[in-house]
XYZ file of C-alpha atoms in Angstrom:
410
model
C -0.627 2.774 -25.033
C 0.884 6.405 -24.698
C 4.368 6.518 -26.587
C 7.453 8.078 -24.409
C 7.253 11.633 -24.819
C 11.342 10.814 -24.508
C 13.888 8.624 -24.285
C 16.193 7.514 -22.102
C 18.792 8.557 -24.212
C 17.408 12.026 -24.746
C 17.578 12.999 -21.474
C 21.176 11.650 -20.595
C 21.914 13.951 -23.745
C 20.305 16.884 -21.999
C 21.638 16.347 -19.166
C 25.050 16.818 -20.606
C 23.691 20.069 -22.254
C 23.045 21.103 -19.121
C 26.300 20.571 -17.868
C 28.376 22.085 -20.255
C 25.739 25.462 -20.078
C 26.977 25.682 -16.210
C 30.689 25.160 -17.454
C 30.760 27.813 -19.362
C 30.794 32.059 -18.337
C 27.509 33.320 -18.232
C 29.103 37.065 -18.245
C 30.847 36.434 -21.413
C 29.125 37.543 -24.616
C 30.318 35.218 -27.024
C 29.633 32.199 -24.476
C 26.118 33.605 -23.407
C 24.787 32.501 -26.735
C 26.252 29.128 -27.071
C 25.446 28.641 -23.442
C 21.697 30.277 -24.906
C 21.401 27.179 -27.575
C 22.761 24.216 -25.041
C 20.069 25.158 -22.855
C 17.289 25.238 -25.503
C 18.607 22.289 -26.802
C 18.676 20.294 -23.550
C 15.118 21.462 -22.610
C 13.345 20.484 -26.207
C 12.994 16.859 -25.076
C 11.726 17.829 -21.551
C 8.740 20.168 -23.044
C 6.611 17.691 -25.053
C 3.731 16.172 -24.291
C 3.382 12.697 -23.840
C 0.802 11.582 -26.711
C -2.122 9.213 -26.190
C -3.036 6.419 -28.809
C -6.060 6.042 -28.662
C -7.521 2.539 -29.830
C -10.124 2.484 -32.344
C -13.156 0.953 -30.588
C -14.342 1.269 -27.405
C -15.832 -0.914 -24.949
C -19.034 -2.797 -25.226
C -19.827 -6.673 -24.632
C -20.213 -7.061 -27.967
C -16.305 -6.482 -28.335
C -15.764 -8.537 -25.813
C -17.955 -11.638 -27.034
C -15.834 -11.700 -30.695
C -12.745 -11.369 -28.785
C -13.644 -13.880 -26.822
C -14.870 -16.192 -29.093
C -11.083 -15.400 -31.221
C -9.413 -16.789 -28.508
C -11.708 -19.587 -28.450
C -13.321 -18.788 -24.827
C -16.786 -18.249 -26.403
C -17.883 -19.299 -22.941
C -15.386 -17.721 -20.911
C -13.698 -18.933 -17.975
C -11.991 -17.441 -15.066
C -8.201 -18.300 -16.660
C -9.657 -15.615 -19.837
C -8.526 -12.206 -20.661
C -12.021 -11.158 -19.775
C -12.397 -12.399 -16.270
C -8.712 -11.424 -15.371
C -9.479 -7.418 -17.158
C -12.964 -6.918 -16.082
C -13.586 -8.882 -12.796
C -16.443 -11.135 -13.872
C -17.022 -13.294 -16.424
C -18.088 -12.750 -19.410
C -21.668 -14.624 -19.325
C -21.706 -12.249 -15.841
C -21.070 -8.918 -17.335
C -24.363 -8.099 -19.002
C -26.342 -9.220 -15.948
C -23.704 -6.437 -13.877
C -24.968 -4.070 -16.545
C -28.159 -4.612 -15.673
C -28.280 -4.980 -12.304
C -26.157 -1.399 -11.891
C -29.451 -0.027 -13.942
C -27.506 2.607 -15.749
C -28.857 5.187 -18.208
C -28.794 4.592 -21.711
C -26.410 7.604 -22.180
C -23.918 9.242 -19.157
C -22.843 12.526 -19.532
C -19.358 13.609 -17.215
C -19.153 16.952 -16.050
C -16.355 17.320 -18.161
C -19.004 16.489 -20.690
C -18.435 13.039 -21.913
C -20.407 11.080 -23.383
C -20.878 7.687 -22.694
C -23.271 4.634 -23.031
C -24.267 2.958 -19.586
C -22.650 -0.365 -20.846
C -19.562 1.299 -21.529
C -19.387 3.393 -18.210
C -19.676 -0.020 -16.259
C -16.953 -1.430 -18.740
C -14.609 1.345 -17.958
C -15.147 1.178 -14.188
C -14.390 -2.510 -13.947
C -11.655 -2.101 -16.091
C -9.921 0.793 -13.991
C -10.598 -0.993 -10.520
C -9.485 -3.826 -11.563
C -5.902 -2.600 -13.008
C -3.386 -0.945 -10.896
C -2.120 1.237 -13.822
C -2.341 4.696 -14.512
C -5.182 6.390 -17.015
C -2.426 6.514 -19.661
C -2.266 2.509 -19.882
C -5.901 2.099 -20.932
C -6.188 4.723 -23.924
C -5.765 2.106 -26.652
C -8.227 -0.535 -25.013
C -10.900 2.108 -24.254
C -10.703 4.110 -27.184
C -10.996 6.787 -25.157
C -8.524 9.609 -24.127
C -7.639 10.430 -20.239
C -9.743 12.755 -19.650
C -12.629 10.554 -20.243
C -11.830 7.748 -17.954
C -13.701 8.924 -14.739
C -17.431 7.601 -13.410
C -17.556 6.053 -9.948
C -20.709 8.349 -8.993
C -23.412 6.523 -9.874
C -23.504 3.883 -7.515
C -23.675 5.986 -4.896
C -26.608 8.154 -6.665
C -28.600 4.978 -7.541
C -28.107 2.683 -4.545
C -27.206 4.610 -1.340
C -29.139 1.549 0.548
C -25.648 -0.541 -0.305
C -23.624 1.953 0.991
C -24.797 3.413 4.074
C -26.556 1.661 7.329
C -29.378 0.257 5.544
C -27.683 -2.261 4.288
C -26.242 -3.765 7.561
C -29.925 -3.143 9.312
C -31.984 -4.542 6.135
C -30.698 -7.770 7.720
C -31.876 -8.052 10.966
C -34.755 -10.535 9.921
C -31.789 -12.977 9.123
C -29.822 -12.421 12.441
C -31.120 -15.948 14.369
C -29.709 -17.646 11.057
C -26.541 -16.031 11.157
C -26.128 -16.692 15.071
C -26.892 -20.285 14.298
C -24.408 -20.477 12.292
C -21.870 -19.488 13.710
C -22.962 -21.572 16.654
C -22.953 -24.448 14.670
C -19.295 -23.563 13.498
C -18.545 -24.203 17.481
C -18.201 -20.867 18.424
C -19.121 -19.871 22.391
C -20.692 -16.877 21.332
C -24.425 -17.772 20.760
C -25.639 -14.391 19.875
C -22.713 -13.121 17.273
C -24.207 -12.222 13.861
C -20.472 -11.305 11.977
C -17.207 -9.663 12.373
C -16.073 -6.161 12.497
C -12.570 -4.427 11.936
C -11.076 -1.273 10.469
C -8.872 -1.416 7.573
C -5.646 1.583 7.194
C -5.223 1.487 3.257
C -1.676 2.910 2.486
C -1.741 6.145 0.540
C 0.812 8.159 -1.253
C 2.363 11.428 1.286
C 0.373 14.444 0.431
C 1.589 17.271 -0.093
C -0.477 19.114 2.870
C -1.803 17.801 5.650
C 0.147 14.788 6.303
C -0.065 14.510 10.299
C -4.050 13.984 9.650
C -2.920 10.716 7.546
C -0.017 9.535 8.850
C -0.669 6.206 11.178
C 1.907 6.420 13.968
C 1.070 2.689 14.655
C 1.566 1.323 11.103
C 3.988 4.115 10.132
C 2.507 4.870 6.805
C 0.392 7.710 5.511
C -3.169 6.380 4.846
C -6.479 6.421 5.186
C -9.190 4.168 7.333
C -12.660 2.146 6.712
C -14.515 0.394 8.762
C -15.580 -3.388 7.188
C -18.249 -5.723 8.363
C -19.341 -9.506 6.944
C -21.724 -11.888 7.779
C -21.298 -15.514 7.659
C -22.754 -15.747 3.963
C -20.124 -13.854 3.054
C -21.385 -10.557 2.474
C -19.702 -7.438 3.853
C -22.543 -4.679 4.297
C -22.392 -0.898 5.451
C -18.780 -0.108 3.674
C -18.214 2.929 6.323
C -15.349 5.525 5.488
C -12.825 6.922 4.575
C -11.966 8.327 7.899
C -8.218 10.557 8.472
C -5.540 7.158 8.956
C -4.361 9.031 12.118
C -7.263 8.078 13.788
C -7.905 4.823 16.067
C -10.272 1.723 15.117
C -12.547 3.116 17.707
C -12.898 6.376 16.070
C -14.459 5.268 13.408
C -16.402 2.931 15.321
C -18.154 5.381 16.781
C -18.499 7.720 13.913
C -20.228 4.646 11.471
C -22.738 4.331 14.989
C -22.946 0.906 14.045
C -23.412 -0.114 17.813
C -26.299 2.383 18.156
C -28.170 0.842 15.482
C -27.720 -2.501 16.269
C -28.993 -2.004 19.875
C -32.029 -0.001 18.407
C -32.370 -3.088 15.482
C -32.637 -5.602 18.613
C -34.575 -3.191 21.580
C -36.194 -0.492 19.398
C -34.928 2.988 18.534
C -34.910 5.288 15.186
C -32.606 2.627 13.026
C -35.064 -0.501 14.152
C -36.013 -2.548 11.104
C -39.488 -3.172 13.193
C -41.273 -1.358 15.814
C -39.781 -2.687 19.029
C -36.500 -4.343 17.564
C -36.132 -7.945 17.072
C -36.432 -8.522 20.937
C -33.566 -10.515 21.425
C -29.684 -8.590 21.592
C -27.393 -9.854 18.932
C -23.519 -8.615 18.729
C -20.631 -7.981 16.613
C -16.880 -9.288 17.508
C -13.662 -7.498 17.151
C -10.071 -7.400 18.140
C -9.050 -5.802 21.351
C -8.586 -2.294 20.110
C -12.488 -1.982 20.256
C -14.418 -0.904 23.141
C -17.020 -3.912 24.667
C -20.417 -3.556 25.316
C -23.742 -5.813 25.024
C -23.544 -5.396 21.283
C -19.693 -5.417 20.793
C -18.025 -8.274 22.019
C -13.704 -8.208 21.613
C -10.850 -10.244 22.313
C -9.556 -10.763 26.417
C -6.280 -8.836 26.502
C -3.543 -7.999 29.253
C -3.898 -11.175 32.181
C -6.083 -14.060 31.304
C -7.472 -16.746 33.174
C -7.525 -20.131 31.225
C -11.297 -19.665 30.287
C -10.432 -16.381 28.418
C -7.268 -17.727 26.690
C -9.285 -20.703 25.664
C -12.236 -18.097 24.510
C -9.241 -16.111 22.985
C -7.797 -19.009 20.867
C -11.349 -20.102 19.297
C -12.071 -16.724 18.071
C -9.110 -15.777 16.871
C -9.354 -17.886 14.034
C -12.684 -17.298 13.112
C -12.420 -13.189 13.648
C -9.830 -13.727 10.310
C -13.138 -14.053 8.379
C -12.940 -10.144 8.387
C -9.338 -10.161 6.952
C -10.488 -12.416 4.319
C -13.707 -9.995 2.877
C -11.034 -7.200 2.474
C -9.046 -9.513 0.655
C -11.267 -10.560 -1.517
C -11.963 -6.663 -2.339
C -8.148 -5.705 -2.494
C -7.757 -8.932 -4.738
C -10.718 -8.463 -7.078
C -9.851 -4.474 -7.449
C -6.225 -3.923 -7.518
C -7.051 -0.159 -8.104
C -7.769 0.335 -4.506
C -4.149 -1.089 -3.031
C -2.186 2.434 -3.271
C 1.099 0.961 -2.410
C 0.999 -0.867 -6.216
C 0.061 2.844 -7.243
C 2.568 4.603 -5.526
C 5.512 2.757 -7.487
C 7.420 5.419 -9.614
C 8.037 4.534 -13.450
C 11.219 5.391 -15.295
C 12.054 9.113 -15.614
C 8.606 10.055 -13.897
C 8.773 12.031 -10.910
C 7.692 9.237 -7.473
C 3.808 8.890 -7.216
C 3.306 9.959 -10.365
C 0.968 7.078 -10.796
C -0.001 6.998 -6.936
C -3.592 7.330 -6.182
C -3.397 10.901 -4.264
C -5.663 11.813 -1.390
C -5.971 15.416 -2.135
C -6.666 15.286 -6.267
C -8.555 12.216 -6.124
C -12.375 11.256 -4.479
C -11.069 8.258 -2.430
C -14.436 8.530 -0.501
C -16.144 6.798 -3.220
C -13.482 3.838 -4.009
C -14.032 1.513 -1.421
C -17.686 2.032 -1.150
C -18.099 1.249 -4.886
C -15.432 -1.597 -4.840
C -17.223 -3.226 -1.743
C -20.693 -3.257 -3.529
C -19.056 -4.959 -6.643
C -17.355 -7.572 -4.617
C -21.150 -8.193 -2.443
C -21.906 -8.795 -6.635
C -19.203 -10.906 -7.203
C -20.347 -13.208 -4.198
C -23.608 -13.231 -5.422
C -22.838 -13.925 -9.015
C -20.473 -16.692 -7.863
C -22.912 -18.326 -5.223
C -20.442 -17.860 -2.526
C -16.856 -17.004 -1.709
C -14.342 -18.758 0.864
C -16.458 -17.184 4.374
C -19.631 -18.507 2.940
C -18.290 -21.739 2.370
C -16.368 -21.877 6.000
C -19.448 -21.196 8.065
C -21.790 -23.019 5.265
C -24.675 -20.159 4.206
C -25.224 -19.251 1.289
C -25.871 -15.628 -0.148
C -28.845 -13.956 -1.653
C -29.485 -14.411 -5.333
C -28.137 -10.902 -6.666
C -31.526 -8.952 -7.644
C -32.235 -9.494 -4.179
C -28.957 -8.059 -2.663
C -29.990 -4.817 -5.190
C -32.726 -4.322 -3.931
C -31.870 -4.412 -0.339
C -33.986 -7.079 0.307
C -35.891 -9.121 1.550
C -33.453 -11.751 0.986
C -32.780 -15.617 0.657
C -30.687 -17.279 3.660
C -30.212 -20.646 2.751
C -27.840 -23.481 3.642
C -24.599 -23.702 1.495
C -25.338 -26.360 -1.347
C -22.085 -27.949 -0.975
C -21.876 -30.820 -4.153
């Protein structure tokens, strides 16, 4: 950990230098130069650098296995120092490693070197803390400047990220309509759940009408999160400007475009002439309807919609629950625990800022290693409600074609 580059002492000591320099006459001679050396003795504290101690080995599973294995989890579980730092388990971490196919070596552009184990190390490690850089110098071994690589996901696997991996799919959408119509919903066509997210940012400096939510009252910005009744959340769209409605971005991801060309044919259908059947999505009220889109009865309701209204409702939390389980897995990405101002540091020092910082590629990156997670753990709480299971996790890589089997429930 980096040492104080003062105390709290120090600095109630300059302040009082500082206060007697003001006292004194600044056109006297005589008092220019002892107002001269209160002054440069008040500001000595306040002009060093805070130093980094670096800790003498960096990350590998090998570490992690004989530290393991001292605490006497040679087996790991999730109540370890493993599972609670990195996310997975330990018996998972070397199958992440390889599933994330990284190079041997990883070069920065600031021109770091790293291994590909390490660089998946250090990513789980920094999403999953809600610290700054300067708290994980003596576990990484590595100084500040090092401690950046969320790029390669995106490089390696833009079929996770972007509409492929909502469309790759479709072949599964009768499954995940039965489903949910044996849950007892009315809906006999609805594949998953759809909602927009506003995570809370830190102000910025400039532009803060573009992220300030006049609704929720905070500056922020907005994604766009999907999931299926297995459990997995596919097609992470955003970041979009938090000023801007759910239906915004809506229409920006064009998910409703490509699932009416996925079910009637068009440029994003997974098969030449769709699936010839229309399946839909269900949101809250602030979303649009159509054919493919199906929301929430609002303003005067006739019994039928109120009772449609109240068996949803419950369900349509699914949605709440996948960006739980990313916010919960990957504390890095809730900017409010960020934004909290340490002791003698100016506020958002440690806040995760819009303007210095490539949010774009957070959530994206976080919502492909929670898809892992639910792989690796055969399931998560949606899975279980709705009872289907998720793909085995070189299939979910790949983007397919994938396993859709009932839950295995003991």
């Amino acid at each position: 950990m980096p040492s104080r580059a003062y105390f709290l002492g120090e600095l109630l000591e300059s302040k009082f230098f500082f206060g007697m320099a003001n006292m004194l006459d600044s056109d006297s001679e005589s008092d220019f130069d002892v107002q001269d050396e209160l002054v440069v003795t008040g500001v000595e504290p306040l002009m060093r650098r805070r130093t980094q101690e670096i800790g003498p080995e960096r990350l590998s599973v090998a570490r992690l296995q004989r530290e393991a294995a001292a605490r006497g989890h040679a087996g790991d579980d999730v109540s370890s120092a493993t599972y609670q730092n990195y996310g997975f388990h330990l018996r998972w971490l070397p199958i992440v490693i390889a599933a994330l196919m990284v190079p041997a070596v990883i070069q920065t552009v600031g021109g770091h070197l790293f291994t590909g184990e390490e660089a998946v190390l250090l990513l789980l490690l920094r999403f999953r803390s809600d610290d700054g850089f300067d708290k994980m110098t003596w576990t990484t071994g590595r100084n500040i400047s090092a401690l950046s690589e969320v790029e390669h996901v995106h490089n390696t696997f833009p079929h996770l990220v972007n509409h492929r991996s909502f469309s790759s799919w479709s072949p599964h959408f009768h499954q995940f309509a039965q489903a949910f119509t044996d849950y007892g919903l009315p809906i006999q066509n609805l594949i998953g759940f759809i909602d927009g997210k506003l995570w809370a940012v830190c102000r910025p400096g400039r532009y803060q009408n573009v992220l300030y939510s006049g609704h929720k009252r905070i500056h922020g910005i907005k994604t766009q999160g999907i999931i299926f009744p297995n459990g997995m959340q596919p097609y992470p769209f955003g970041p979009v400007n938090g000023s801007r409605h759910d239906s915004t971005v809506l229409s920006r991801s064009r998910i409703v475009q490509i699932l009416h060309d996925l079910c009637r044919g068009g440029p994003f259908a997974w098969m030449p002439g769709g699936l010839g059947q229309d399946y839909c999505l269900f949101g809250d009220s602030a979303y649009p309807i159509s054919a493919f889109l199906w929301r929430m009865y609002k303003g005067a309701m006739t019994p039928a919609q109120q009772f449609f209204n109240s068996t949803m409702s419950p369900a349509r939390v699914t949605v709440e629950w996948g960006f739980g389980k990313i916010v919960n897995l990957w504390p890095f990405l809730d900017y409010r625990k960020k934004s909290k101002a340490r002791p003698l540091t100016p506020p958002h020092t440690h806040a995760l800022q819009v303007l210095l910082s490539p949010v774009g590629l957070y959530f994206p990156v976080a919502n492909v290693l929670t898809n892992m997670h639910t792989c690796l753990a055969r399931g998560n709480i949606v899975s279980y409600e709705f009872g289907l299971a998720p793909p085995e996790l070189h299939e979910y890589m790949r983007g397919g074609p994938y396993s859709c089997e009932p839950h295995d429930i003991f």
